Amino acid sequence: MKKVILIILAIAVIVIGGIEIAITVQNSKKVSNADEKVSDVESSQNAEAYTFVDNGKEIALGQVFDKNALGIGDETSYSEVASCAFEGLDKTYTYENYEITTYPDGDKDKIYTIYFLNAEAKTQEGVAVSDSLQKMLEIYGENYEIQGNQYTYTKGKTQLQFIVENDVITSIQYSYITE
Amino acid sequence: MKKIIKIIIITILFILIFVLLNKLLSPKYMDSLIEGSMIAEYYEEEKNHDVIFIGDCEVYANFSPMVMYEETGITSYVRGTPQQLVWQSYGILKETLKYEIPKVVVFNVNSLRYSEPVKEEYNRLTLDKMKWSKEKVETIKASMTEDETFISYVFPILRYHSRFSELSAEDFKYLFTDKKHTFNGFLINKIVKPAGSLPTKKVLPDYNFAKNCYEYLDKITELCKNNNIKLVLIKAPSLYPYWYEQYNDQMVEYAEKNNIDFYNLKEVAEKIGIDYSTDTYDAGLHLNLNGATKLSKYFSRLLKENYDLKDYRKDSKINAIYQEKLRQYNVAIKD
């Protein structure tokens, strides 16, 4: 009987070990594929990212949100939204001309989106809400993805999105690709 | 002969170990992420419900069947789960109809805004504890994100193998037992977190609900019609995420076209008496016990007046079951 138990334990160890190895291999393949994809995207876009600049202060998507380090001062209002069931809050910091939303990453909050609230906020390249579609195309070109009336330009893990109605930009948002 | 018996014993023991490991490594949803256990609580219930709710967190947090029974004698059950998407609601309804045929099905339309799964973890909260059936298989297939595999739902060890180093007392304590968290699917939350400022209402590229969402809504409508069930569409009261006017217009139009009733309860929040400074546990996304009690009283009266539902308080057998539930409920809300 001892022999039987030993055989069972050995089989269980082999099977679990096998599953673990198979999954690890599969995951490492996925990771390396994903890395290749990311590196393809990055190299095709010169590994750059869209960044927003407010009064000479650069705000990079995906970076830890620290208003003091960024030097952007205090927000005019703040809100936080919980997700159903899971811990962590999506936090929104509203400034005069734009709104920053963060996502929880471990114990840090990282910048997820920057949404323009009015025509005072401009992209680093000088486009604002109420500018024309033509201006957007002249500055950013034709290399966009379109969904409905939303034009999305991607650079590395960042996106710049314009919503256009009747050839006029009605919304601008920067966002970070988290996955 | 001895050899064959040995092989059979080894095989059986191996299967037992494998099953046990699958069970041990699967999340229990008992002390943490308890929302994942709600879907399974229904199976242990007496199936005597005239009203079944399906939908996302806006049903399990906002509608208390206990309050509804106390108010009007309507029997109901909430089969809600976090981020329950419309294809999941369809699968859950289809499964429910194998157990019982209610008179009214209430579907919260909030999830129509999502045309694809938000994240795998939400799928797991809805699907992990669902009983195996044709409906579960169909729902898994409709729900999976790109990185998920069907086989990992069959053998959770493939998904949760890394939990081996994270196993806690909860995993052993609830290896063979479960505990109840809800009262007929309603999850009590007594926290008060007043609504404050909210993120800006963003312009969206497209306000139309996606084609696949409409397809599943059509399936729900068809399923109810075929079973002679009155389908009632609702939008539960909440301040966020924003329920755009364009969303509402589409639902009004859909309801008219399909001869279904649609109630936007958000619009009557004031009439119901909902005060977002006291009646929400997360600053306006979901109602807390106070808010859910007000809403449940209002909605049970609405159902009673419009759908000819029986008052089971006059039925001694059912009433006895509900009186016991109510006794436990009243203890729970006082704790």
Short mmCIF file of C-alpha atoms in Angstrom, two decimals:
data_model
loop_
_atom_site.label_atom_id
_atom_site.label_comp_id
_atom_site.label_asym_id
_atom_site.label_seq_id
_atom_site.Cartn_x
_atom_site.Cartn_y
_atom_site.Cartn_z
CA MET A 1 0.00 0.00 0.00
CA LYS A 2 2.94 2.28 0.80
CA LYS A 3 4.21 1.67 -2.71
CA VAL A 4 0.81 2.70 -4.18
CA ILE A 5 0.76 5.94 -2.20
CA LEU A 6 4.29 6.72 -3.29
CA ILE A 7 3.36 6.14 -6.94
CA ILE A 8 0.30 8.39 -6.62
CA LEU A 9 2.32 11.15 -5.01
CA ALA A 10 4.96 10.83 -7.68
CA ILE A 11 2.31 11.06 -10.43
CA ALA A 12 0.68 14.06 -8.75
CA VAL A 13 4.03 15.84 -8.48
CA ILE A 14 4.86 15.03 -12.11
CA VAL A 15 1.43 16.21 -13.34
CA ILE A 16 1.44 19.44 -11.32
CA GLY A 17 5.06 20.07 -12.29
CA GLY A 18 4.17 19.39 -15.93
CA ILE A 19 1.22 21.81 -15.82
CA GLU A 20 3.38 24.42 -14.13
CA ILE A 21 6.14 24.03 -16.72
CA ALA A 22 3.65 24.07 -19.63
CA ILE A 23 2.01 27.22 -18.31
CA THR A 24 5.33 28.90 -17.63
CA VAL A 25 6.51 28.10 -21.16
CA GLN A 26 3.19 29.30 -22.61
CA ASN A 27 3.34 32.50 -20.58
CA SER A 28 6.94 33.20 -21.47
CA LYS A 29 6.03 32.71 -25.14
CA LYS A 30 3.12 35.13 -24.69
CA VAL A 31 5.35 37.62 -22.91
CA SER A 32 8.05 37.37 -25.57
CA ASN A 33 5.40 37.71 -28.32
CA ALA A 34 3.91 40.69 -26.53
CA ASP A 35 7.39 42.16 -26.09
CA GLU A 36 8.07 41.68 -29.78
CA LYS A 37 4.76 43.36 -30.63
CA VAL A 38 5.45 46.24 -28.27
CA SER A 39 8.98 46.61 -29.57
CA ASP A 40 7.61 46.56 -33.16
CA VAL A 41 5.16 49.30 -32.29
CA GLU A 42 7.78 51.23 -30.39
CA SER A 43 10.40 50.98 -33.11
CA SER A 44 7.85 51.97 -35.76
CA GLN A 45 7.02 54.99 -33.70
CA ASN A 46 10.53 55.79 -32.58
CA ALA A 47 9.70 54.53 -29.05
CA GLU A 48 8.10 57.89 -28.36
CA ALA A 49 5.03 58.73 -26.37
CA TYR A 50 2.51 61.50 -26.45
CA THR A 51 2.92 63.87 -23.54
CA PHE A 52 0.91 66.83 -22.41
CA VAL A 53 2.57 70.06 -21.39
CA ASP A 54 0.90 72.52 -19.01
CA ASN A 55 2.75 75.83 -18.63
CA GLY A 56 6.06 74.19 -19.42
CA LYS A 57 5.40 71.27 -17.02
CA GLU A 58 5.50 67.95 -18.81
CA ILE A 59 2.85 65.42 -17.77
CA ALA A 60 3.62 61.92 -19.03
CA LEU A 61 1.01 59.20 -19.24
CA GLY A 62 1.74 56.08 -17.22
CA GLN A 63 3.94 57.93 -14.75
CA VAL A 64 3.17 58.07 -11.05
CA PHE A 65 0.86 61.00 -10.36
CA ASP A 66 2.49 63.35 -7.91
CA LYS A 67 1.21 66.88 -8.31
CA ASN A 68 4.08 68.34 -6.29
CA ALA A 69 6.74 66.60 -8.35
CA LEU A 70 4.90 67.58 -11.52
CA GLY A 71 4.62 71.14 -10.26
CA ILE A 72 1.06 71.60 -11.45
CA GLY A 73 -0.38 72.78 -8.18
CA ASP A 74 -3.63 71.84 -6.51
CA GLU A 75 -6.66 70.63 -8.42
CA THR A 76 -9.90 72.61 -8.40
CA SER A 77 -11.86 69.48 -7.59
CA TYR A 78 -11.22 65.84 -6.86
CA SER A 79 -13.35 62.74 -7.19
CA GLU A 80 -12.80 59.04 -6.80
CA VAL A 81 -14.69 56.15 -8.30
CA ALA A 82 -14.62 52.66 -6.87
CA SER A 83 -14.91 49.61 -9.06
CA CYS A 84 -17.49 46.92 -8.36
CA ALA A 85 -16.10 44.22 -6.09
CA PHE A 86 -12.40 45.00 -6.54
CA GLU A 87 -10.29 47.23 -4.35
CA GLY A 88 -8.70 50.39 -5.66
CA LEU A 89 -10.03 53.69 -6.86
CA ASP A 90 -9.92 55.54 -10.13
CA LYS A 91 -9.11 59.08 -9.05
CA THR A 92 -9.91 62.20 -11.02
CA TYR A 93 -8.11 65.51 -10.47
CA THR A 94 -9.79 68.42 -12.19
CA TYR A 95 -7.70 71.45 -13.09
CA GLU A 96 -8.90 74.62 -14.77
CA ASN A 97 -8.47 73.41 -18.34
CA TYR A 98 -8.03 69.65 -18.11
CA GLU A 99 -8.75 66.64 -15.99
CA ILE A 100 -6.31 63.89 -15.00
CA THR A 101 -7.56 60.40 -14.20
CA THR A 102 -5.31 57.91 -12.49
CA TYR A 103 -5.44 54.14 -12.13
CA PRO A 104 -4.16 52.14 -9.19
CA ASP A 105 -0.96 50.18 -9.81
CA GLY A 106 0.07 48.48 -6.59
CA ASP A 107 0.18 51.23 -3.99
CA LYS A 108 0.83 53.93 -6.58
CA ASP A 109 -1.58 55.94 -8.72
CA LYS A 110 -0.46 56.35 -12.31
CA ILE A 111 -1.71 58.77 -14.93
CA TYR A 112 -4.27 57.07 -17.16
CA THR A 113 -6.02 59.87 -19.06
CA ILE A 114 -5.78 63.60 -19.55
CA TYR A 115 -9.05 65.05 -20.83
CA PHE A 116 -9.36 68.61 -22.14
CA LEU A 117 -12.16 70.62 -20.56
CA ASN A 118 -12.08 73.65 -22.82
CA ALA A 119 -10.30 75.30 -25.74
CA GLU A 120 -7.63 76.77 -23.46
CA ALA A 121 -5.91 73.40 -23.20
CA LYS A 122 -3.76 72.58 -26.22
CA THR A 123 -1.82 69.52 -27.25
CA GLN A 124 1.94 69.86 -27.33
CA GLU A 125 1.60 70.30 -31.09
CA GLY A 126 -0.93 73.10 -30.69
CA VAL A 127 -4.36 71.55 -31.32
CA ALA A 128 -7.32 72.50 -29.12
CA VAL A 129 -11.02 71.72 -28.82
CA SER A 130 -12.95 73.74 -31.46
CA ASP A 131 -10.07 73.52 -33.97
CA SER A 132 -10.84 72.04 -37.36
CA LEU A 133 -10.41 68.47 -38.53
CA GLN A 134 -8.18 69.88 -41.26
CA LYS A 135 -5.77 71.31 -38.68
CA MET A 136 -5.62 67.98 -36.87
CA LEU A 137 -4.84 66.15 -40.12
CA GLU A 138 -2.18 68.66 -41.09
CA ILE A 139 -0.42 68.30 -37.78
CA TYR A 140 -0.87 64.61 -36.99
CA GLY A 141 -1.28 63.15 -40.46
CA GLU A 142 -3.32 60.26 -41.76
CA ASN A 143 -1.87 57.50 -39.60
CA TYR A 144 -4.88 57.19 -37.31
CA GLU A 145 -7.50 54.61 -36.41
CA ILE A 146 -11.08 55.73 -36.69
CA GLN A 147 -14.03 54.52 -34.64
CA GLY A 148 -17.27 56.35 -35.34
CA ASN A 149 -16.18 59.95 -35.26
CA GLN A 150 -13.16 59.34 -33.04
CA TYR A 151 -9.66 59.57 -34.48
CA THR A 152 -6.96 57.78 -32.49
CA TYR A 153 -3.23 58.30 -32.93
CA THR A 154 -0.95 55.86 -31.13
CA LYS A 155 2.64 56.31 -30.02
CA GLY A 156 4.14 53.50 -27.96
CA LYS A 157 1.78 52.92 -25.06
CA THR A 158 0.05 56.27 -25.38
CA GLN A 159 -2.88 57.45 -27.45
CA LEU A 160 -4.18 60.82 -28.50
CA GLN A 161 -7.89 60.79 -29.31
CA PHE A 162 -9.95 63.42 -31.08
CA ILE A 163 -13.71 63.37 -31.44
CA VAL A 164 -14.85 65.34 -34.44
CA GLU A 165 -18.36 66.58 -35.21
CA ASN A 166 -19.11 68.45 -38.43
CA ASP A 167 -15.37 68.83 -39.08
CA VAL A 168 -14.83 70.51 -35.70
CA ILE A 169 -12.94 68.89 -32.80
CA THR A 170 -15.29 68.53 -29.84
CA SER A 171 -13.15 66.42 -27.55
CA ILE A 172 -9.45 65.71 -26.97
CA GLN A 173 -8.06 63.08 -24.66
CA TYR A 174 -4.68 61.51 -24.01
CA SER A 175 -4.77 57.97 -22.67
CA TYR A 176 -2.35 55.30 -21.56
CA ILE A 177 -2.60 51.70 -22.77
CA THR A 178 -2.45 49.68 -19.58
CA GLU A 179 -2.54 46.18 -21.11
CA MET B 1 -6.10 -9.31 -11.68
CA LYS B 2 -4.26 -7.71 -8.74
CA LYS B 3 -2.44 -5.49 -11.18
CA ILE B 4 -5.69 -4.27 -12.74
CA ILE B 5 -7.15 -3.45 -9.33
CA LYS B 6 -3.96 -1.58 -8.48
CA ILE B 7 -4.22 0.45 -11.69
CA ILE B 8 -7.88 1.25 -11.02
CA ILE B 9 -7.11 2.35 -7.46
CA ILE B 10 -4.19 4.49 -8.63
CA THR B 11 -6.36 6.07 -11.34
CA ILE B 12 -9.20 6.82 -8.91
CA LEU B 13 -6.82 8.26 -6.33
CA PHE B 14 -5.11 10.32 -8.99
CA ILE B 15 -8.45 11.74 -10.16
CA LEU B 16 -9.39 12.50 -6.56
CA ILE B 17 -6.12 14.34 -5.95
CA PHE B 18 -6.55 16.27 -9.19
CA VAL B 19 -10.13 17.26 -8.29
CA LEU B 20 -9.04 18.21 -4.79
CA LEU B 21 -6.19 20.37 -6.09
CA ASN B 22 -8.57 22.10 -8.51
CA LYS B 23 -10.91 22.81 -5.65
CA LEU B 24 -8.17 23.93 -3.29
CA LEU B 25 -6.60 26.33 -5.76
CA SER B 26 -9.88 27.88 -6.94
CA PRO B 27 -10.83 31.14 -5.20
CA LYS B 28 -13.50 30.50 -2.56
CA TYR B 29 -15.09 33.97 -2.64
CA MET B 30 -16.11 33.53 0.98
CA ASP B 31 -14.15 36.07 3.04
CA SER B 32 -12.76 38.15 0.18
CA LEU B 33 -14.29 39.06 -3.20
CA ILE B 34 -17.53 37.65 -1.83
CA GLU B 35 -19.43 38.83 -4.90
CA GLY B 36 -18.02 35.78 -6.69
CA SER B 37 -20.08 33.47 -4.50
CA MET B 38 -23.45 35.06 -5.18
CA ILE B 39 -24.27 33.24 -8.40
CA ALA B 40 -24.17 29.87 -6.60
CA GLU B 41 -26.40 30.85 -3.68
CA TYR B 42 -29.43 30.62 -5.95
CA TYR B 43 -29.08 26.85 -6.37
CA GLU B 44 -29.78 26.27 -2.67
CA GLU B 45 -32.95 28.36 -2.72
CA GLU B 46 -36.57 27.27 -2.86
CA LYS B 47 -37.55 28.11 -6.42
CA ASN B 48 -40.75 30.02 -5.82
CA HIS B 49 -40.01 33.46 -7.19
CA ASP B 50 -42.50 35.49 -9.16
CA VAL B 51 -39.87 38.09 -10.02
CA ILE B 52 -36.27 37.48 -11.10
CA PHE B 53 -33.78 40.32 -11.43
CA ILE B 54 -30.84 39.99 -13.79
CA GLY B 55 -28.03 42.46 -14.34
CA ASP B 56 -24.92 43.97 -12.85
CA CYS B 57 -24.05 45.44 -9.46
CA GLU B 58 -26.93 47.89 -9.85
CA VAL B 59 -29.35 45.06 -9.07
CA TYR B 60 -27.64 43.15 -6.26
CA ALA B 61 -26.77 46.36 -4.39
CA ASN B 62 -30.04 48.19 -4.97
CA PHE B 63 -32.96 45.76 -4.73
CA SER B 64 -33.79 43.91 -1.54
CA PRO B 65 -36.25 41.04 -2.05
CA MET B 66 -36.80 40.97 1.71
CA VAL B 67 -38.03 44.55 1.75
CA MET B 68 -40.12 43.87 -1.35
CA TYR B 69 -41.77 40.89 0.34
CA GLU B 70 -42.42 42.79 3.52
CA GLU B 71 -43.93 45.67 1.54
CA THR B 72 -46.15 43.85 -0.94
CA GLY B 73 -45.75 40.09 -0.49
CA ILE B 74 -43.97 39.66 -3.82
CA THR B 75 -41.43 36.84 -3.96
CA SER B 76 -38.28 37.73 -5.85
CA TYR B 77 -34.63 36.81 -6.34
CA VAL B 78 -31.74 38.89 -7.60
CA ARG B 79 -29.37 36.99 -9.90
CA GLY B 80 -26.95 39.86 -10.21
CA THR B 81 -23.16 39.77 -10.35
CA PRO B 82 -20.47 42.46 -10.69
CA GLN B 83 -20.16 43.78 -14.26
CA GLN B 84 -22.67 41.20 -15.49
CA LEU B 85 -22.66 41.77 -19.23
CA VAL B 86 -25.76 41.31 -21.35
CA TRP B 87 -24.66 37.94 -22.78
CA GLN B 88 -24.09 36.75 -19.23
CA SER B 89 -27.52 38.00 -18.16
CA TYR B 90 -29.00 36.02 -21.03
CA GLY B 91 -27.15 32.85 -20.01
CA ILE B 92 -28.12 33.27 -16.37
CA LEU B 93 -31.76 33.87 -17.29
CA LYS B 94 -31.79 30.82 -19.55
CA GLU B 95 -30.34 28.77 -16.71
CA THR B 96 -32.85 30.19 -14.22
CA LEU B 97 -35.76 29.16 -16.44
CA LYS B 98 -34.66 25.55 -16.09
CA TYR B 99 -35.45 25.82 -12.40
CA GLU B 100 -38.52 28.06 -12.42
CA ILE B 101 -40.64 30.26 -14.65
CA PRO B 102 -41.19 33.65 -12.98
CA LYS B 103 -44.02 35.97 -13.95
CA VAL B 104 -41.73 38.97 -14.34
CA VAL B 105 -38.06 39.31 -15.29
CA VAL B 106 -36.42 42.64 -14.47
CA PHE B 107 -33.31 43.48 -16.47
CA ASN B 108 -31.10 46.44 -15.58
CA VAL B 109 -29.92 47.92 -18.87
CA ASN B 110 -26.77 49.60 -17.56
CA SER B 111 -24.53 46.84 -18.96
CA LEU B 112 -25.57 47.58 -22.55
CA ARG B 113 -22.86 50.25 -22.61
CA TYR B 114 -20.22 47.49 -22.70
CA SER B 115 -19.76 45.72 -26.02
CA GLU B 116 -16.88 43.58 -24.81
CA PRO B 117 -15.65 42.13 -21.51
CA VAL B 118 -14.08 44.73 -19.24
CA LYS B 119 -11.65 42.35 -17.58
CA GLU B 120 -11.21 38.66 -16.99
CA GLU B 121 -11.62 38.97 -13.23
CA TYR B 122 -15.24 40.05 -13.66
CA ASN B 123 -15.93 37.06 -15.89
CA ARG B 124 -14.59 34.86 -13.14
CA LEU B 125 -16.81 36.43 -10.48
CA THR B 126 -19.87 35.64 -12.57
CA LEU B 127 -18.88 32.30 -14.07
CA ASP B 128 -16.58 30.40 -11.69
CA LYS B 129 -19.34 29.34 -9.32
CA MET B 130 -22.09 28.85 -11.91
CA LYS B 131 -23.22 25.21 -12.07
CA TRP B 132 -22.02 23.30 -15.11
CA SER B 133 -24.71 23.25 -17.77
CA LYS B 134 -25.17 23.97 -21.47
CA GLU B 135 -25.91 27.57 -20.45
CA LYS B 136 -22.65 27.88 -18.55
CA VAL B 137 -20.69 26.57 -21.53
CA GLU B 138 -22.42 29.04 -23.87
CA THR B 139 -21.93 31.92 -21.44
CA ILE B 140 -18.23 31.19 -20.96
CA LYS B 141 -17.74 31.10 -24.73
CA ALA B 142 -19.59 34.39 -25.13
CA SER B 143 -17.64 36.02 -22.29
CA MET B 144 -14.01 35.04 -22.70
CA THR B 145 -11.41 37.74 -23.23
CA GLU B 146 -8.67 37.18 -25.80
CA ASP B 147 -6.25 35.76 -23.25
CA GLU B 148 -8.68 33.35 -21.63
CA THR B 149 -9.10 29.69 -22.46
CA PHE B 150 -12.22 27.56 -22.05
CA ILE B 151 -10.20 24.72 -20.57
CA SER B 152 -9.17 26.95 -17.66
CA TYR B 153 -12.83 27.17 -16.63
CA VAL B 154 -13.07 23.37 -16.73
CA PHE B 155 -9.80 22.87 -14.83
CA PRO B 156 -9.32 25.97 -12.66
CA ILE B 157 -5.85 24.72 -11.73
CA LEU B 158 -4.72 25.94 -15.15
CA ARG B 159 -5.76 29.47 -14.23
CA TYR B 160 -5.11 29.51 -10.52
CA HIS B 161 -1.95 27.37 -10.25
CA SER B 162 -0.01 30.39 -9.02
CA ARG B 163 -2.31 30.63 -6.00
CA PHE B 164 -0.40 27.71 -4.52
CA SER B 165 1.91 30.10 -2.71
CA GLU B 166 -0.96 32.41 -1.75
CA LEU B 167 -3.27 29.84 -0.16
CA SER B 168 -4.86 31.19 3.00
CA ALA B 169 -6.99 29.88 5.83
CA GLU B 170 -10.05 30.77 3.74
CA ASP B 171 -9.04 28.19 1.11
CA PHE B 172 -8.96 25.37 3.63
CA LYS B 173 -11.90 26.50 5.72
CA TYR B 174 -14.21 26.62 2.72
CA LEU B 175 -12.79 23.72 0.79
CA PHE B 176 -15.97 21.69 1.25
CA THR B 177 -18.36 24.20 2.74
CA ASP B 178 -19.89 27.51 1.69
CA LYS B 179 -21.50 30.35 3.55
CA LYS B 180 -24.28 32.64 2.45
CA HIS B 181 -23.65 36.32 1.91
CA THR B 182 -26.92 37.56 0.45
CA PHE B 183 -30.60 37.59 1.13
CA ASN B 184 -32.21 36.33 -2.09
CA GLY B 185 -29.30 37.80 -3.99
CA PHE B 186 -29.28 41.19 -2.23
CA LEU B 187 -25.93 42.12 -0.74
CA ILE B 188 -26.32 44.33 2.29
CA ASN B 189 -23.99 47.32 2.49
CA LYS B 190 -24.46 49.76 5.36
CA ILE B 191 -21.54 52.08 4.65
CA VAL B 192 -22.45 55.72 4.07
CA LYS B 193 -20.21 57.60 1.68
CA PRO B 194 -21.93 60.76 0.46
CA ALA B 195 -21.73 61.74 -3.18
CA GLY B 196 -19.25 64.50 -3.85
CA SER B 197 -17.85 65.84 -7.05
CA LEU B 198 -17.80 63.52 -10.03
CA PRO B 199 -15.56 63.25 -13.08
CA THR B 200 -16.55 65.36 -16.08
CA LYS B 201 -19.21 63.93 -18.36
CA LYS B 202 -17.07 63.12 -21.38
CA VAL B 203 -18.09 63.38 -25.00
CA LEU B 204 -18.31 59.87 -26.45
CA PRO B 205 -17.41 58.87 -30.01
CA ASP B 206 -20.57 56.81 -30.35
CA TYR B 207 -23.59 56.65 -28.08
CA ASN B 208 -25.25 53.74 -29.84
CA PHE B 209 -25.29 50.44 -28.02
CA ALA B 210 -23.31 47.84 -29.94
CA LYS B 211 -24.93 45.37 -32.30
CA ASN B 212 -23.92 42.38 -30.15
CA CYS B 213 -25.56 43.98 -27.11
CA TYR B 214 -28.81 44.40 -29.02
CA GLU B 215 -28.58 40.80 -30.23
CA TYR B 216 -28.48 39.53 -26.67
CA LEU B 217 -31.17 41.95 -25.53
CA ASP B 218 -33.32 40.57 -28.35
CA LYS B 219 -32.58 37.05 -27.11
CA ILE B 220 -33.68 38.01 -23.59
CA THR B 221 -36.85 39.56 -25.01
CA GLU B 222 -37.56 36.48 -27.12
CA LEU B 223 -36.87 34.10 -24.24
CA CYS B 224 -39.32 35.95 -22.03
CA LYS B 225 -41.98 36.07 -24.73
CA ASN B 226 -41.64 32.36 -25.43
CA ASN B 227 -42.11 31.59 -21.74
CA ASN B 228 -44.96 34.01 -21.25
CA ILE B 229 -42.87 36.15 -18.91
CA LYS B 230 -43.31 39.89 -18.69
CA LEU B 231 -39.93 41.52 -19.29
CA VAL B 232 -39.36 44.80 -17.49
CA LEU B 233 -36.36 46.95 -18.37
CA ILE B 234 -35.00 49.30 -15.74
CA LYS B 235 -32.17 51.72 -15.19
CA ALA B 236 -31.38 51.75 -11.49
CA PRO B 237 -30.69 55.08 -9.79
CA SER B 238 -27.04 56.12 -9.76
CA LEU B 239 -24.98 59.24 -10.34
CA TYR B 240 -22.07 57.56 -12.06
CA PRO B 241 -21.10 56.14 -14.56
CA TYR B 242 -23.15 58.61 -16.54
CA TRP B 243 -26.31 57.34 -18.13
CA TYR B 244 -26.41 59.51 -21.23
CA GLU B 245 -29.66 60.82 -22.68
CA GLN B 246 -28.80 59.08 -25.91
CA TYR B 247 -28.67 55.77 -24.01
CA ASN B 248 -32.03 56.45 -22.51
CA ASP B 249 -33.60 57.38 -25.85
CA GLN B 250 -32.48 54.06 -27.30
CA MET B 251 -34.08 52.15 -24.45
CA VAL B 252 -37.33 54.09 -24.72
CA GLU B 253 -37.41 53.30 -28.43
CA TYR B 254 -36.54 49.63 -27.91
CA ALA B 255 -39.21 49.24 -25.26
CA GLU B 256 -41.87 50.81 -27.46
CA LYS B 257 -40.89 48.72 -30.47
CA ASN B 258 -41.02 45.49 -28.48
CA ASN B 259 -44.00 46.37 -26.32
CA ILE B 260 -41.93 46.18 -23.14
CA ASP B 261 -42.03 48.50 -20.14
CA PHE B 262 -38.92 50.54 -19.40
CA TYR B 263 -38.53 52.45 -16.15
CA ASN B 264 -35.70 54.88 -15.69
CA LEU B 265 -35.66 54.88 -11.89
CA LYS B 266 -32.84 57.40 -11.94
CA GLU B 267 -35.37 59.99 -13.08
CA VAL B 268 -37.63 59.34 -10.08
CA ALA B 269 -34.87 59.11 -7.47
CA GLU B 270 -36.14 62.24 -5.73
CA LYS B 271 -39.72 60.98 -5.68
CA ILE B 272 -38.46 57.70 -4.19
CA GLY B 273 -36.74 59.74 -1.50
CA ILE B 274 -33.17 58.84 -2.40
CA ASP B 275 -30.72 61.23 -0.84
CA TYR B 276 -27.24 60.78 -2.26
CA SER B 277 -25.70 62.27 0.84
CA THR B 278 -26.94 59.40 3.00
CA ASP B 279 -28.14 56.60 0.72
CA THR B 280 -25.03 55.49 -1.12
CA TYR B 281 -21.97 53.52 -0.03
CA ASP B 282 -19.61 54.72 -2.74
CA ALA B 283 -20.44 58.34 -3.48
CA GLY B 284 -23.28 57.72 -5.89
CA LEU B 285 -22.50 54.56 -7.84
CA HIS B 286 -24.57 52.16 -5.73
CA LEU B 287 -27.18 52.52 -3.03
CA ASN B 288 -26.49 51.43 0.52
CA LEU B 289 -29.01 49.68 2.76
CA ASN B 290 -30.93 52.93 3.36
CA GLY B 291 -31.20 53.68 -0.33
CA ALA B 292 -31.94 50.10 -1.35
CA THR B 293 -34.75 49.93 1.22
CA LYS B 294 -36.39 53.07 -0.21
CA LEU B 295 -35.97 51.88 -3.79
CA SER B 296 -37.22 48.36 -3.04
CA LYS B 297 -40.37 49.65 -1.37
CA TYR B 298 -41.10 51.92 -4.32
CA PHE B 299 -40.33 49.30 -6.95
CA SER B 300 -42.31 46.52 -5.27
CA ARG B 301 -45.38 48.79 -5.22
CA LEU B 302 -44.80 49.59 -8.89
CA LEU B 303 -44.60 45.88 -9.73
CA LYS B 304 -47.66 45.04 -7.64
CA GLU B 305 -49.77 47.72 -9.26
CA ASN B 306 -48.78 46.95 -12.84
CA TYR B 307 -48.15 43.22 -13.12
CA ASP B 308 -50.87 41.48 -11.15
CA LEU B 309 -48.46 39.73 -8.80
CA LYS B 310 -49.63 37.58 -5.93
CA ASP B 311 -49.34 38.65 -2.31
CA TYR B 312 -47.69 35.59 -0.75
CA ARG B 313 -48.11 36.91 2.76
CA LYS B 314 -51.48 35.18 2.58
CA ASP B 315 -49.91 31.86 1.61
CA SER B 316 -49.04 30.12 4.86
CA LYS B 317 -46.34 27.85 3.41
CA ILE B 318 -44.43 30.55 1.52
CA ASN B 319 -45.04 33.10 4.25
CA ALA B 320 -43.43 30.81 6.81
CA ILE B 321 -40.28 30.59 4.66
CA TYR B 322 -40.14 34.35 4.19
CA GLN B 323 -40.87 35.15 7.82
CA GLU B 324 -37.81 33.11 8.78
CA LYS B 325 -35.74 34.86 6.10
CA LEU B 326 -37.04 38.22 7.33
CA ARG B 327 -36.09 37.36 10.89
CA GLN B 328 -32.51 36.63 9.79
CA TYR B 329 -32.49 39.71 7.56
CA ASN B 330 -33.56 41.97 10.39
CA VAL B 331 -30.77 40.58 12.56
CA ALA B 332 -28.26 41.14 9.73
CA ILE B 333 -29.25 44.74 9.10
CA LYS B 334 -29.03 45.55 12.80
CA ASP B 335 -25.55 44.01 13.23
#
